[in-house]
PDB file of C-alpha atoms and ligand atoms in Angstrom:
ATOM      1  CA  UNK A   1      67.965 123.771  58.951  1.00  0.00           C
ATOM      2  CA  UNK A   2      69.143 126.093  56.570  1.00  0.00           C
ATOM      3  CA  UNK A   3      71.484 124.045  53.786  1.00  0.00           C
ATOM      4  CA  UNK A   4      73.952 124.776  50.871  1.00  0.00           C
ATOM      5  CA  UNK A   5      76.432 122.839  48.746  1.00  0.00           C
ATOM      6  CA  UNK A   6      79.897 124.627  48.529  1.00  0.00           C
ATOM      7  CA  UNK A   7      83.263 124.199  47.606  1.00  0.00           C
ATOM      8  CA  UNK A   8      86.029 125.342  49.609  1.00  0.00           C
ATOM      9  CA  UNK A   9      88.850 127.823  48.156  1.00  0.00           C
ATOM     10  CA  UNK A  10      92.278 127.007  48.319  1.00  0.00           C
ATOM     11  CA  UNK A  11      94.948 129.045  49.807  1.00  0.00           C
ATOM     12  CA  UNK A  12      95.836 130.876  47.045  1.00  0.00           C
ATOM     13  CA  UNK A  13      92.622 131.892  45.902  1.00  0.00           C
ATOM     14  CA  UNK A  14      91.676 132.709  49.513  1.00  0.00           C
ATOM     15  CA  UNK A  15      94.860 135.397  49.655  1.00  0.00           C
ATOM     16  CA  UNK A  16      93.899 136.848  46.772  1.00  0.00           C
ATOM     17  CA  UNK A  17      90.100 137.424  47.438  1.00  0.00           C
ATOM     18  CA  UNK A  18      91.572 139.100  50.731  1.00  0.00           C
ATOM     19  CA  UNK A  19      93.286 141.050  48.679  1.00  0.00           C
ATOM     20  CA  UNK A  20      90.826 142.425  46.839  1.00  0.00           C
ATOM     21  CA  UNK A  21      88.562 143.292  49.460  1.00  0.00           C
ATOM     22  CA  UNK A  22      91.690 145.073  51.155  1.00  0.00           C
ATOM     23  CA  UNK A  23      91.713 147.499  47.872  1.00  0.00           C
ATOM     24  CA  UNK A  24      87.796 147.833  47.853  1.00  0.00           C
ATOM     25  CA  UNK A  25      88.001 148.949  51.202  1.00  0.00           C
ATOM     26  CA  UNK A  26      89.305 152.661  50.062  1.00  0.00           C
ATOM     27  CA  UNK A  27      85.946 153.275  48.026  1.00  0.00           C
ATOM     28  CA  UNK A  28      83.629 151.062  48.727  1.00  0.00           C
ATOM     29  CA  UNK A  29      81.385 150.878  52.506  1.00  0.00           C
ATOM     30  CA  UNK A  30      79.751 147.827  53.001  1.00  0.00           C
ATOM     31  CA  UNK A  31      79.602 144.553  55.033  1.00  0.00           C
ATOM     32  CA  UNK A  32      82.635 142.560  54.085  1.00  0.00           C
ATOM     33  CA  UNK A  33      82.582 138.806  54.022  1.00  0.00           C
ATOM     34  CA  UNK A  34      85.125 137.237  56.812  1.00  0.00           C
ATOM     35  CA  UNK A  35      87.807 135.454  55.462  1.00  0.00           C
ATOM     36  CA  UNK A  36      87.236 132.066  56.583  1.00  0.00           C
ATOM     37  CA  UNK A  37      83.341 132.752  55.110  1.00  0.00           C
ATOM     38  CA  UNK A  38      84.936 132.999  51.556  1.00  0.00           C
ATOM     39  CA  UNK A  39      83.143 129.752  49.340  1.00  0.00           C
ATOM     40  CA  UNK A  40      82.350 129.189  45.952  1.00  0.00           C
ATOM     41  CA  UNK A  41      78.407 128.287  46.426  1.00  0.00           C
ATOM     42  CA  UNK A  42      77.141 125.433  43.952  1.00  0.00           C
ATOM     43  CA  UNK A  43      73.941 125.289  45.051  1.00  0.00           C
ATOM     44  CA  UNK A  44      71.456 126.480  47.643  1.00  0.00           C
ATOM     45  CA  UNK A  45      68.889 124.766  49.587  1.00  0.00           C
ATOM     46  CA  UNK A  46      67.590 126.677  52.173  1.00  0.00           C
ATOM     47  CA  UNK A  47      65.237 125.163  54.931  1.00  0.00           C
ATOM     48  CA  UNK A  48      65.609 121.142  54.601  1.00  0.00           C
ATOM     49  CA  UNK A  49      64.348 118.964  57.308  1.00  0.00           C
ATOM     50  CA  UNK A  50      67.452 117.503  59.719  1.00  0.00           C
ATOM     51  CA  UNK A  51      65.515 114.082  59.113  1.00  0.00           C
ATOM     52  CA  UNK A  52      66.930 114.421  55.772  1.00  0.00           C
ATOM     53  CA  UNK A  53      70.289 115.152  56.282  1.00  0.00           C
ATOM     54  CA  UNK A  54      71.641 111.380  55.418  1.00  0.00           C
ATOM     55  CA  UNK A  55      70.033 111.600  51.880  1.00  0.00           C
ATOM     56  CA  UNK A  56      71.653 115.532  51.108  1.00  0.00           C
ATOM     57  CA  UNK A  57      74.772 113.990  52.045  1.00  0.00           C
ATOM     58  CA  UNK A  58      74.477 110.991  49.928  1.00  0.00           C
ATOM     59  CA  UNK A  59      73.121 112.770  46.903  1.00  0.00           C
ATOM     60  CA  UNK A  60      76.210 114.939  47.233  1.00  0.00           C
ATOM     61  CA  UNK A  61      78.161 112.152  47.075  1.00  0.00           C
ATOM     62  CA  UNK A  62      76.480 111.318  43.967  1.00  0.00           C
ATOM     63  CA  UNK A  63      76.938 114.219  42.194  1.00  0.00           C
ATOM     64  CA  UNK A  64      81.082 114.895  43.226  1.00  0.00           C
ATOM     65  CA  UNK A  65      81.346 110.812  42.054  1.00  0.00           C
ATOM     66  CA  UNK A  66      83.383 110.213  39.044  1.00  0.00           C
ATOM     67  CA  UNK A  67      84.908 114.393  39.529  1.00  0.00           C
ATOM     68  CA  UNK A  68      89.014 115.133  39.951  1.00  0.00           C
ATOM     69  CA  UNK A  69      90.099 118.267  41.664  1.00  0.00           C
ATOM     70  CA  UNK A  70      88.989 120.619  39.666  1.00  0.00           C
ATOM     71  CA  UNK A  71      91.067 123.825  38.428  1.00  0.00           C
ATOM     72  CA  UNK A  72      89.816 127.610  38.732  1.00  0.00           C
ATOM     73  CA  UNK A  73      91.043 131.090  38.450  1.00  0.00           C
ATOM     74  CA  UNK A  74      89.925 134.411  39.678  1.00  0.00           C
ATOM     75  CA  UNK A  75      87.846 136.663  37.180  1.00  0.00           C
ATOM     76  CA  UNK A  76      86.304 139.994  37.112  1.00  0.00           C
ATOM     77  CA  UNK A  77      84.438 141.927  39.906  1.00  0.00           C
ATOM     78  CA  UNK A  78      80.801 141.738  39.093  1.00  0.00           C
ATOM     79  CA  UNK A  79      77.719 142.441  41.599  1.00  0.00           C
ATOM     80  CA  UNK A  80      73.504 141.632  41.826  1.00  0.00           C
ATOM     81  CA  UNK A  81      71.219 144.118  43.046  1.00  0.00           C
ATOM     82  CA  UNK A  82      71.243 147.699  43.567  1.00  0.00           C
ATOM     83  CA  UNK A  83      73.871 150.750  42.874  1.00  0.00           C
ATOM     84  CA  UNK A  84      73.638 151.507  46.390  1.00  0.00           C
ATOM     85  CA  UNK A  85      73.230 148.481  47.876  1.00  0.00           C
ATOM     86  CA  UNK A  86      74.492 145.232  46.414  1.00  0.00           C
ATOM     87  CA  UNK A  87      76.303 142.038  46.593  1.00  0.00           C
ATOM     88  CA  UNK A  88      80.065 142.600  45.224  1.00  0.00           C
ATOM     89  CA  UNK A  89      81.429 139.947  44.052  1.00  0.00           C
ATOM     90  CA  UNK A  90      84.222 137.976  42.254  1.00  0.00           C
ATOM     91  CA  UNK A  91      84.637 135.617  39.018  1.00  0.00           C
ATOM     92  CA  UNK A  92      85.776 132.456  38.760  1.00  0.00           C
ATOM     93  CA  UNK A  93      86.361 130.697  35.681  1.00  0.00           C
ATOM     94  CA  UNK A  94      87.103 126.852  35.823  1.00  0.00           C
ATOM     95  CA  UNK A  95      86.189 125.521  32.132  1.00  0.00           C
ATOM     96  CA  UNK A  96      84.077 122.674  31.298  1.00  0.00           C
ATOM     97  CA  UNK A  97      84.896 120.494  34.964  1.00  0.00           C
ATOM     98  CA  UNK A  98      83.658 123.853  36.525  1.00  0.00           C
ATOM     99  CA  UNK A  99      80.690 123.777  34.822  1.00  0.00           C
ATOM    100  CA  UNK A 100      79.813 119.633  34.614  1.00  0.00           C
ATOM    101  CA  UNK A 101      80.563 119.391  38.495  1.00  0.00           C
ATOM    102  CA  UNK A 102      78.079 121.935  39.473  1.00  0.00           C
ATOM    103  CA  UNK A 103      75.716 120.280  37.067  1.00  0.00           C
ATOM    104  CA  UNK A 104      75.952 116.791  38.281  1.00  0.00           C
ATOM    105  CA  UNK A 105      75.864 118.063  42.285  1.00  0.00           C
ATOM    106  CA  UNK A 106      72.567 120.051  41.291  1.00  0.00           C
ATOM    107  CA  UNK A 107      71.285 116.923  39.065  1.00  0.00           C
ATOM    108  CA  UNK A 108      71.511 114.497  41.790  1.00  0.00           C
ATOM    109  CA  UNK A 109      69.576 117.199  44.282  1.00  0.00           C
ATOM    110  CA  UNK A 110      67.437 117.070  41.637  1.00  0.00           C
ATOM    111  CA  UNK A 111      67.154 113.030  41.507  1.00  0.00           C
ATOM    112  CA  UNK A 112      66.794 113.055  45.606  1.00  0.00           C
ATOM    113  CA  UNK A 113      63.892 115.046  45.563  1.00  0.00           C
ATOM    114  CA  UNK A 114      65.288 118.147  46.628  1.00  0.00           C
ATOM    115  CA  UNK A 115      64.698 121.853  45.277  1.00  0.00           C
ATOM    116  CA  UNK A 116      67.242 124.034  45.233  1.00  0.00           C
ATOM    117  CA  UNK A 117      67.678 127.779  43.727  1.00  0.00           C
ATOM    118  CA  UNK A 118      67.152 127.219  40.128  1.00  0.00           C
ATOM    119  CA  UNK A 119      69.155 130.569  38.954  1.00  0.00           C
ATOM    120  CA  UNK A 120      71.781 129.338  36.457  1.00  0.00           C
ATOM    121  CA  UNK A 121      75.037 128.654  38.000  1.00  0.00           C
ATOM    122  CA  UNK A 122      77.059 131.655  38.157  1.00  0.00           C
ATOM    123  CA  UNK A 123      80.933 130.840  39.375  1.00  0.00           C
ATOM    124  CA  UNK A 124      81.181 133.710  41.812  1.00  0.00           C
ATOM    125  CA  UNK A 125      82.637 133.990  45.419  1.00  0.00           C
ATOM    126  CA  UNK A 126      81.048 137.125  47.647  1.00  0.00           C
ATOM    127  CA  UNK A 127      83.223 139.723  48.981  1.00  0.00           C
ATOM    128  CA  UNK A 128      80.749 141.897  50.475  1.00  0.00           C
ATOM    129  CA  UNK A 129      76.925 142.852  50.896  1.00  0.00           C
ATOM    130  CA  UNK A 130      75.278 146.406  50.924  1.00  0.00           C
ATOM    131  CA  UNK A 131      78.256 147.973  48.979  1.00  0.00           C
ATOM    132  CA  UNK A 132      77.744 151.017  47.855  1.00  0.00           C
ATOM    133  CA  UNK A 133      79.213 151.471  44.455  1.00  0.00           C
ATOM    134  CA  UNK A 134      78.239 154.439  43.804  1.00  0.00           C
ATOM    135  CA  UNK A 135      80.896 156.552  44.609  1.00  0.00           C
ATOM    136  CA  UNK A 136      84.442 156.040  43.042  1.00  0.00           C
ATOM    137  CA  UNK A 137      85.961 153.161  40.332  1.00  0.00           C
ATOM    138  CA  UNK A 138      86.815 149.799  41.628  1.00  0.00           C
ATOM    139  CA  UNK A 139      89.887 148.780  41.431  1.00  0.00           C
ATOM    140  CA  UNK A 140      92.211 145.678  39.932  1.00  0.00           C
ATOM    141  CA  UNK A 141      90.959 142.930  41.877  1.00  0.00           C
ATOM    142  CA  UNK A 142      93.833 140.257  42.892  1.00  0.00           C
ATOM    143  CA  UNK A 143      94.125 137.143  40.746  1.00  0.00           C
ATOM    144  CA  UNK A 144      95.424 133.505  41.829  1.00  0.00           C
ATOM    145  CA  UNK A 145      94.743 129.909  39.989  1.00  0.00           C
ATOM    146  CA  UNK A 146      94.534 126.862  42.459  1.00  0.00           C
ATOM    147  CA  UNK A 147      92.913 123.624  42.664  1.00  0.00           C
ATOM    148  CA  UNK A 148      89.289 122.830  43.991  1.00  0.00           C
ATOM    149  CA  UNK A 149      90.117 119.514  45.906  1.00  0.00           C
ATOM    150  CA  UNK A 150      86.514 119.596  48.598  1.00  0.00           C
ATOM    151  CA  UNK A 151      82.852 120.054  48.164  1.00  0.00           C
ATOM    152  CA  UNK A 152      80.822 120.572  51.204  1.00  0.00           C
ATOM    153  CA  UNK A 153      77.374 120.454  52.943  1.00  0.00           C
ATOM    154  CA  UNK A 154      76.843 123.212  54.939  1.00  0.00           C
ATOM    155  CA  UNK A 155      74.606 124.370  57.434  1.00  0.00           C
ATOM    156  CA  UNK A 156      73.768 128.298  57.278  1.00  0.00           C
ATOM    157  CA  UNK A 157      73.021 130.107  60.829  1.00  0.00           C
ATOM    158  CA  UNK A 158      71.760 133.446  60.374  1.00  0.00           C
ATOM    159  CA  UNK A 159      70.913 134.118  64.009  1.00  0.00           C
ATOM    160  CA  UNK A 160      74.362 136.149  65.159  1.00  0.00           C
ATOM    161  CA  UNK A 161      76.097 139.360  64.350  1.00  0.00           C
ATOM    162  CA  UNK A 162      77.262 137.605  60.936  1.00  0.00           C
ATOM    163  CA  UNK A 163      76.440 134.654  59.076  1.00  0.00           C
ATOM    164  CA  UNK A 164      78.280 131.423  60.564  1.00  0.00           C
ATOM    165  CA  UNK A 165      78.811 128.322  58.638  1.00  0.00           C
ATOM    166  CA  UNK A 166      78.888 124.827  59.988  1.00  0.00           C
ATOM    167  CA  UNK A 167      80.734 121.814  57.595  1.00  0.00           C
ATOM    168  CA  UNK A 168      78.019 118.978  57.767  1.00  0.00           C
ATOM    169  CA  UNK A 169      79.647 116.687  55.110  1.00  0.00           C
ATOM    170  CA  UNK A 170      82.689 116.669  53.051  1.00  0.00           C
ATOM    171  CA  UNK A 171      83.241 115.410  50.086  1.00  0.00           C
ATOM    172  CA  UNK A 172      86.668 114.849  48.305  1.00  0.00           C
ATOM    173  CA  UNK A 173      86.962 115.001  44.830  1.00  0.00           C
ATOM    174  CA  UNK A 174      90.001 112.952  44.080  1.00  0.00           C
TER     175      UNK A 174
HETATM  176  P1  ATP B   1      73.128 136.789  54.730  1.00  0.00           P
HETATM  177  O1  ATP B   1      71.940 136.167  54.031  1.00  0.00           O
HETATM  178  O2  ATP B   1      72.884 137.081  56.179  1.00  0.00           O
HETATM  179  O3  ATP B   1      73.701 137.946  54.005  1.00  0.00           O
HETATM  180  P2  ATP B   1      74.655 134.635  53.585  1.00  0.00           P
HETATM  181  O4  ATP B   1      73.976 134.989  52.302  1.00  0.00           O
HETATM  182  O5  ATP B   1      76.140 134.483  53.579  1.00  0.00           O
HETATM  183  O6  ATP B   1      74.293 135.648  54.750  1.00  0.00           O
HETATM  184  P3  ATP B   1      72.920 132.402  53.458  1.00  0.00           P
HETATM  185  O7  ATP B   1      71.827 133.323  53.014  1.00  0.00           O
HETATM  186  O8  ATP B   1      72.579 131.310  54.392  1.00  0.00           O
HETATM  187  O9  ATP B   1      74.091 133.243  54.120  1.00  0.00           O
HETATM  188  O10 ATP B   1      73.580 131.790  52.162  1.00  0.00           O
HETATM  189  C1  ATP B   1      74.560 130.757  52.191  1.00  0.00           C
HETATM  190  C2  ATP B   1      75.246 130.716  50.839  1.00  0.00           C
HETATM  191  O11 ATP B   1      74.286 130.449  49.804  1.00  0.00           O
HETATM  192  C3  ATP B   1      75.902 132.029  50.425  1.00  0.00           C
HETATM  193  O12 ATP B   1      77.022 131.733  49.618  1.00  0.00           O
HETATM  194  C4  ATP B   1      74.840 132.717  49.602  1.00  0.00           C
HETATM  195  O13 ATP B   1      75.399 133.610  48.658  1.00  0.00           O
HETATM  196  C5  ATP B   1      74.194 131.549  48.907  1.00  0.00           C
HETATM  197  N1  ATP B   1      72.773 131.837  48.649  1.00  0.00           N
HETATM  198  C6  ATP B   1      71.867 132.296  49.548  1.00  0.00           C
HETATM  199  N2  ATP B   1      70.659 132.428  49.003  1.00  0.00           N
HETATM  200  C7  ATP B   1      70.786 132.057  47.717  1.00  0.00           C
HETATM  201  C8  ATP B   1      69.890 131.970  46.628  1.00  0.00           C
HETATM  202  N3  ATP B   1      68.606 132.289  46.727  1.00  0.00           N
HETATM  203  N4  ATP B   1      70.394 131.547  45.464  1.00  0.00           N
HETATM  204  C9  ATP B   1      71.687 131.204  45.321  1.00  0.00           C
HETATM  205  N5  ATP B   1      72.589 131.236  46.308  1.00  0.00           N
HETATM  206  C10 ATP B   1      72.144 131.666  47.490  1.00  0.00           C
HETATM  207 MG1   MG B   2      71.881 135.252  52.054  1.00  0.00          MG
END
């Protein structure tokens, strides 16, 4: 099954990414993430065997052990890819917990034996894929602070109309 490690957004942070893609829809065409798909990804597994679910889950454990909620505010708009067709998304800064959390989730991956995407972490939540940016500016995107409080194991189905995401384990950082 296809695997990744997220954390969930909070309210506030969710309204505001809405809100952004609600002014990006004026300029930019593209395939807009759904609402309830909006996650901050810490790491990305891919195909993992379902006989080795229990260890993910326990490795995650590891990793969130010892970790509060953890605070985060939205950043700038940023994208990968190509002009014409790219991934749009937006910044979120959290400081140092930011930072060690995803560290210790990936390190204890690591420790279990399991490979992951090895790009360095990059705190950034996906509005949309294929945009087109090349006609017009983008605008202000909307800004919120809130609290990370749950890190999750999900499992990634690519098989429908849009990607659907199934909560495996959660983990609460408290
Ligand atoms: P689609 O691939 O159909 O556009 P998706 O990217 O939302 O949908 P997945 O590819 O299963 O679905 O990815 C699940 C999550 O992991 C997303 O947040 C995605 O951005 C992230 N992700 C996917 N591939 C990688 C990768 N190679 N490196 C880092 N993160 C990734
Ligand atoms: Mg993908």
């Amino acid at each position: 099954m296809r695997l990744f490690i997220a954390a969930e957004l909070p309210e506030e942070v969710l309204d505001a990414l809405v809100e952004t893609q609600a002014a990006l829809r004026d300029t930019v065409r593209g395939r807009y993430t759904a609402p309830d798909s909006l996650h901050l990804t810490l790491a990305f597994l891919g195909e993992v065997s379902a006989a080795r679910l229990d260890e993910v889950a326990s490795a995650l454990e590891r990793g969130c052990a010892g970790h509060g909620p953890v605070e985060v505010r939205l950043g700038a708009l940023g994208s990968f890819g190509r002009r014409r067709s790219a991934v749009l998304w937006q910044g979120l800064t959290g400081g140092p917990e930011l930072a060690s959390l995803a560290a210790d989730v990936r390190g204890a991956l690591e420790d279990a034996g399991f490979a992951f995407d090895e790009k360095p972490f990059l705190a950034h939540i996906t509005l949309m894929r294929a945009a087109d940016l090349s006609r017009g500016e983008l605008p202000m995107p909307g800004m919120a602070r809130g609290m990370l409080d749950t890190v999750t194991l999900f499992k990634s189905d690519l098989s429908g109309a849009r990607p659907s995401y199934e909560p495996l384990h959660v983990v609460s950082l408290a």
